[in-house]
GROMACS .gro file of C-alpha atoms in nm:
model
  210
    1UNK     CA    1   2.567   1.355   1.216
    2UNK     CA    2   2.598   1.206   0.868
    3UNK     CA    3   2.861   0.960   0.992
    4UNK     CA    4   2.630   0.847   1.273
    5UNK     CA    5   2.342   0.802   1.029
    6UNK     CA    6   2.563   0.587   0.808
    7UNK     CA    7   2.629   0.334   1.084
    8UNK     CA    8   2.516  -0.022   1.017
    9UNK     CA    9   2.289  -0.032   1.319
   10UNK     CA   10   2.076   0.271   1.224
   11UNK     CA   11   1.838   0.086   0.993
   12UNK     CA   12   1.767  -0.180   1.252
   13UNK     CA   13   1.727   0.082   1.524
   14UNK     CA   14   1.463   0.267   1.322
   15UNK     CA   15   1.271  -0.049   1.238
   16UNK     CA   16   1.279  -0.166   1.599
   17UNK     CA   17   1.172   0.169   1.741
   18UNK     CA   18   0.872   0.196   1.508
   19UNK     CA   19   0.785  -0.174   1.521
   20UNK     CA   20   0.837  -0.238   1.150
   21UNK     CA   21   0.791  -0.609   1.085
   22UNK     CA   22   0.623  -0.662   1.421
   23UNK     CA   23   0.251  -0.734   1.474
   24UNK     CA   24   0.021  -0.435   1.543
   25UNK     CA   25   0.095  -0.300   1.887
   26UNK     CA   26   0.427  -0.481   1.893
   27UNK     CA   27   0.656  -0.178   1.887
   28UNK     CA   28   0.869  -0.186   2.204
   29UNK     CA   29   0.881   0.194   2.234
   30UNK     CA   30   0.573   0.403   2.317
   31UNK     CA   31   0.735   0.692   2.130
   32UNK     CA   32   0.652   0.512   1.806
   33UNK     CA   33   0.298   0.651   1.855
   34UNK     CA   34   0.408   1.011   1.913
   35UNK     CA   35   0.336   1.145   1.567
   36UNK     CA   36   0.057   0.903   1.477
   37UNK     CA   37  -0.174   0.909   1.779
   38UNK     CA   38  -0.523   1.023   1.673
   39UNK     CA   39  -0.400   1.103   1.323
   40UNK     CA   40  -0.122   1.343   1.425
   41UNK     CA   41  -0.104   1.686   1.580
   42UNK     CA   42  -0.061   1.869   1.249
   43UNK     CA   43  -0.375   1.747   1.076
   44UNK     CA   44  -0.563   2.053   0.944
   45UNK     CA   45  -0.855   2.051   1.184
   46UNK     CA   46  -0.636   2.069   1.495
   47UNK     CA   47  -0.305   2.208   1.366
   48UNK     CA   48  -0.348   2.547   1.530
   49UNK     CA   49  -0.456   2.437   1.876
   50UNK     CA   50  -0.310   2.199   2.133
   51UNK     CA   51  -0.553   1.920   2.213
   52UNK     CA   52  -0.585   1.660   2.487
   53UNK     CA   53  -0.460   1.406   2.231
   54UNK     CA   54  -0.141   1.609   2.188
   55UNK     CA   55  -0.082   1.604   2.562
   56UNK     CA   56  -0.123   1.226   2.568
   57UNK     CA   57   0.110   1.196   2.267
   58UNK     CA   58   0.379   1.387   2.454
   59UNK     CA   59   0.353   1.130   2.734
   60UNK     CA   60   0.467   0.862   2.489
   61UNK     CA   61   0.805   1.042   2.498
   62UNK     CA   62   0.827   0.997   2.875
   63UNK     CA   63   0.725   1.346   2.987
   64UNK     CA   64   0.403   1.475   3.136
   65UNK     CA   65   0.255   1.824   3.115
   66UNK     CA   66   0.155   1.934   3.466
   67UNK     CA   67  -0.221   1.921   3.518
   68UNK     CA   68  -0.258   2.292   3.589
   69UNK     CA   69  -0.072   2.382   3.270
   70UNK     CA   70  -0.265   2.124   3.069
   71UNK     CA   71  -0.595   2.275   3.183
   72UNK     CA   72  -0.476   2.624   3.093
   73UNK     CA   73  -0.376   2.496   2.749
   74UNK     CA   74  -0.708   2.320   2.692
   75UNK     CA   75  -0.946   2.569   2.849
   76UNK     CA   76  -0.763   2.889   2.938
   77UNK     CA   77  -0.572   3.190   2.817
   78UNK     CA   78  -0.250   2.995   2.762
   79UNK     CA   79  -0.417   2.780   2.499
   80UNK     CA   80  -0.554   3.087   2.322
   81UNK     CA   81  -0.211   3.253   2.315
   82UNK     CA   82  -0.049   2.937   2.182
   83UNK     CA   83  -0.314   2.901   1.913
   84UNK     CA   84  -0.240   3.253   1.793
   85UNK     CA   85   0.128   3.168   1.761
   86UNK     CA   86   0.063   2.831   1.594
   87UNK     CA   87  -0.139   3.007   1.325
   88UNK     CA   88   0.179   3.192   1.229
   89UNK     CA   89   0.395   2.877   1.209
   90UNK     CA   90   0.396   2.696   0.873
   91UNK     CA   91   0.252   2.345   0.892
   92UNK     CA   92   0.347   2.197   0.555
   93UNK     CA   93   0.719   2.267   0.521
   94UNK     CA   94   1.030   2.074   0.622
   95UNK     CA   95   1.295   2.248   0.827
   96UNK     CA   96   1.541   2.199   0.541
   97UNK     CA   97   1.314   2.394   0.307
   98UNK     CA   98   1.225   2.672   0.550
   99UNK     CA   99   1.414   2.997   0.585
  100UNK     CA  100   1.620   3.035   0.900
  101UNK     CA  101   1.380   3.309   1.012
  102UNK     CA  102   1.116   3.041   1.073
  103UNK     CA  103   1.317   2.900   1.365
  104UNK     CA  104   1.519   3.204   1.467
  105UNK     CA  105   1.502   3.392   1.795
  106UNK     CA  106   1.182   3.595   1.807
  107UNK     CA  107   0.998   3.387   1.549
  108UNK     CA  108   0.645   3.267   1.633
  109UNK     CA  109   0.790   2.919   1.694
  110UNK     CA  110   1.050   3.061   1.933
  111UNK     CA  111   0.784   3.267   2.110
  112UNK     CA  112   0.564   2.959   2.153
  113UNK     CA  113   0.862   2.763   2.290
  114UNK     CA  114   0.944   3.032   2.544
  115UNK     CA  115   0.580   3.066   2.645
  116UNK     CA  116   0.558   2.693   2.715
  117UNK     CA  117   0.903   2.665   2.870
  118UNK     CA  118   0.823   2.935   3.123
  119UNK     CA  119   0.514   2.759   3.259
  120UNK     CA  120   0.552   2.601   3.605
  121UNK     CA  121   0.730   2.263   3.589
  122UNK     CA  122   0.738   2.255   3.208
  123UNK     CA  123   1.090   2.351   3.097
  124UNK     CA  124   1.268   2.323   2.764
  125UNK     CA  125   1.226   1.950   2.701
  126UNK     CA  126   0.847   1.939   2.738
  127UNK     CA  127   0.806   2.267   2.550
  128UNK     CA  128   1.002   2.131   2.256
  129UNK     CA  129   0.812   1.802   2.247
  130UNK     CA  130   0.474   1.976   2.244
  131UNK     CA  131   0.581   2.190   1.949
  132UNK     CA  132   0.735   1.893   1.768
  133UNK     CA  133   0.395   1.721   1.792
  134UNK     CA  134   0.226   2.025   1.635
  135UNK     CA  135   0.488   2.092   1.364
  136UNK     CA  136   0.676   1.761   1.316
  137UNK     CA  137   0.832   1.861   0.985
  138UNK     CA  138   0.962   2.199   1.103
  139UNK     CA  139   1.043   2.162   1.474
  140UNK     CA  140   1.253   1.879   1.618
  141UNK     CA  141   1.232   1.675   1.935
  142UNK     CA  142   1.528   1.779   2.150
  143UNK     CA  143   1.578   1.623   2.490
  144UNK     CA  144   1.863   1.552   2.728
  145UNK     CA  145   1.974   1.238   2.546
  146UNK     CA  146   1.994   1.415   2.210
  147UNK     CA  147   2.166   1.713   2.372
  148UNK     CA  148   2.418   1.478   2.529
  149UNK     CA  149   2.482   1.323   2.186
  150UNK     CA  150   2.511   1.636   1.973
  151UNK     CA  151   2.617   1.904   2.219
  152UNK     CA  152   2.473   2.237   2.323
  153UNK     CA  153   2.483   2.494   2.043
  154UNK     CA  154   2.347   2.840   2.129
  155UNK     CA  155   2.037   2.749   1.924
  156UNK     CA  156   1.977   2.383   1.845
  157UNK     CA  157   1.707   2.475   1.595
  158UNK     CA  158   1.937   2.704   1.396
  159UNK     CA  159   2.230   2.462   1.416
  160UNK     CA  160   2.016   2.175   1.287
  161UNK     CA  161   1.864   2.398   1.018
  162UNK     CA  162   2.212   2.486   0.891
  163UNK     CA  163   2.323   2.122   0.898
  164UNK     CA  164   2.018   2.009   0.703
  165UNK     CA  165   2.070   2.269   0.430
  166UNK     CA  166   2.445   2.246   0.376
  167UNK     CA  167   2.589   2.054   0.078
  168UNK     CA  168   2.264   2.097  -0.114
  169UNK     CA  169   2.058   1.946   0.172
  170UNK     CA  170   2.261   1.624   0.177
  171UNK     CA  171   2.169   1.541   0.536
  172UNK     CA  172   1.799   1.597   0.471
  173UNK     CA  173   1.812   1.368   0.170
  174UNK     CA  174   1.998   1.104   0.372
  175UNK     CA  175   1.722   1.110   0.634
  176UNK     CA  176   1.452   1.065   0.372
  177UNK     CA  177   1.645   0.777   0.218
  178UNK     CA  178   1.676   0.614   0.560
  179UNK     CA  179   1.302   0.654   0.614
  180UNK     CA  180   1.226   0.481   0.286
  181UNK     CA  181   1.482   0.204   0.330
  182UNK     CA  182   1.356   0.127   0.682
  183UNK     CA  183   0.997   0.106   0.556
  184UNK     CA  184   0.871   0.393   0.772
  185UNK     CA  185   0.556   0.581   0.668
  186UNK     CA  186   0.595   0.927   0.519
  187UNK     CA  187   0.415   1.066   0.825
  188UNK     CA  188   0.745   1.015   1.010
  189UNK     CA  189   0.928   1.338   0.934
  190UNK     CA  190   1.295   1.368   0.844
  191UNK     CA  191   1.346   1.541   1.179
  192UNK     CA  192   1.195   1.250   1.365
  193UNK     CA  193   1.411   1.000   1.176
  194UNK     CA  194   1.711   1.202   1.290
  195UNK     CA  195   1.590   1.220   1.650
  196UNK     CA  196   1.518   0.848   1.678
  197UNK     CA  197   1.846   0.748   1.512
  198UNK     CA  198   2.050   0.971   1.745
  199UNK     CA  199   1.850   0.870   2.053
  200UNK     CA  200   1.872   0.497   1.984
  201UNK     CA  201   2.244   0.510   1.909
  202UNK     CA  202   2.328   0.714   2.218
  203UNK     CA  203   2.111   0.487   2.432
  204UNK     CA  204   2.284   0.178   2.293
  205UNK     CA  205   2.638   0.298   2.360
  206UNK     CA  206   2.544   0.367   2.719
  207UNK     CA  207   2.665   0.721   2.768
  208UNK     CA  208   2.555   0.879   3.096
  209UNK     CA  209   2.370   1.199   3.021
  210UNK     CA  210   2.326   1.467   3.287
   0.00000   0.00000   0.00000
């Protein structure tokens, strides 16, 4: 991962993805609005409930929550259950600073992921993107392209957590340095810098991902 992030193209990839240096609205990727739409999914007044804005934000990453599930999230029991779990997930901590228990099997974050994943026509990709919108510093975006690039560990969250913390959090620091050097706002988390860098690189080299 650290070798990939040291590639010459990474800085340009990040700036292009987020539209740095382009006029307002000039970013070529809708995902550049994922964390920023309507002020973000982790702002205090909405951090513990999934809103319609969150569901639109997820669409910027090329997935759509099925209408029946979206209604249950916004108006039904599913939304209430998810809110209870979100209240137990820290909002203001980076994955690198959290204990492994925060992303381990059985944690509130893991329970929320399973609850979403098991809804009709949702699955693991959409579940992860919803939670990444709500806790962008703690929970990563993980989709088929990223999985194709980095492999399939038994738990991606725990594997990434370990990678971010090893060598005195060298990878985490590298991501923050990349964010600053690319001119990205601090509202773009270290996890999202990592996701975009991996996604853009894998997309550019043209690997076919199942």
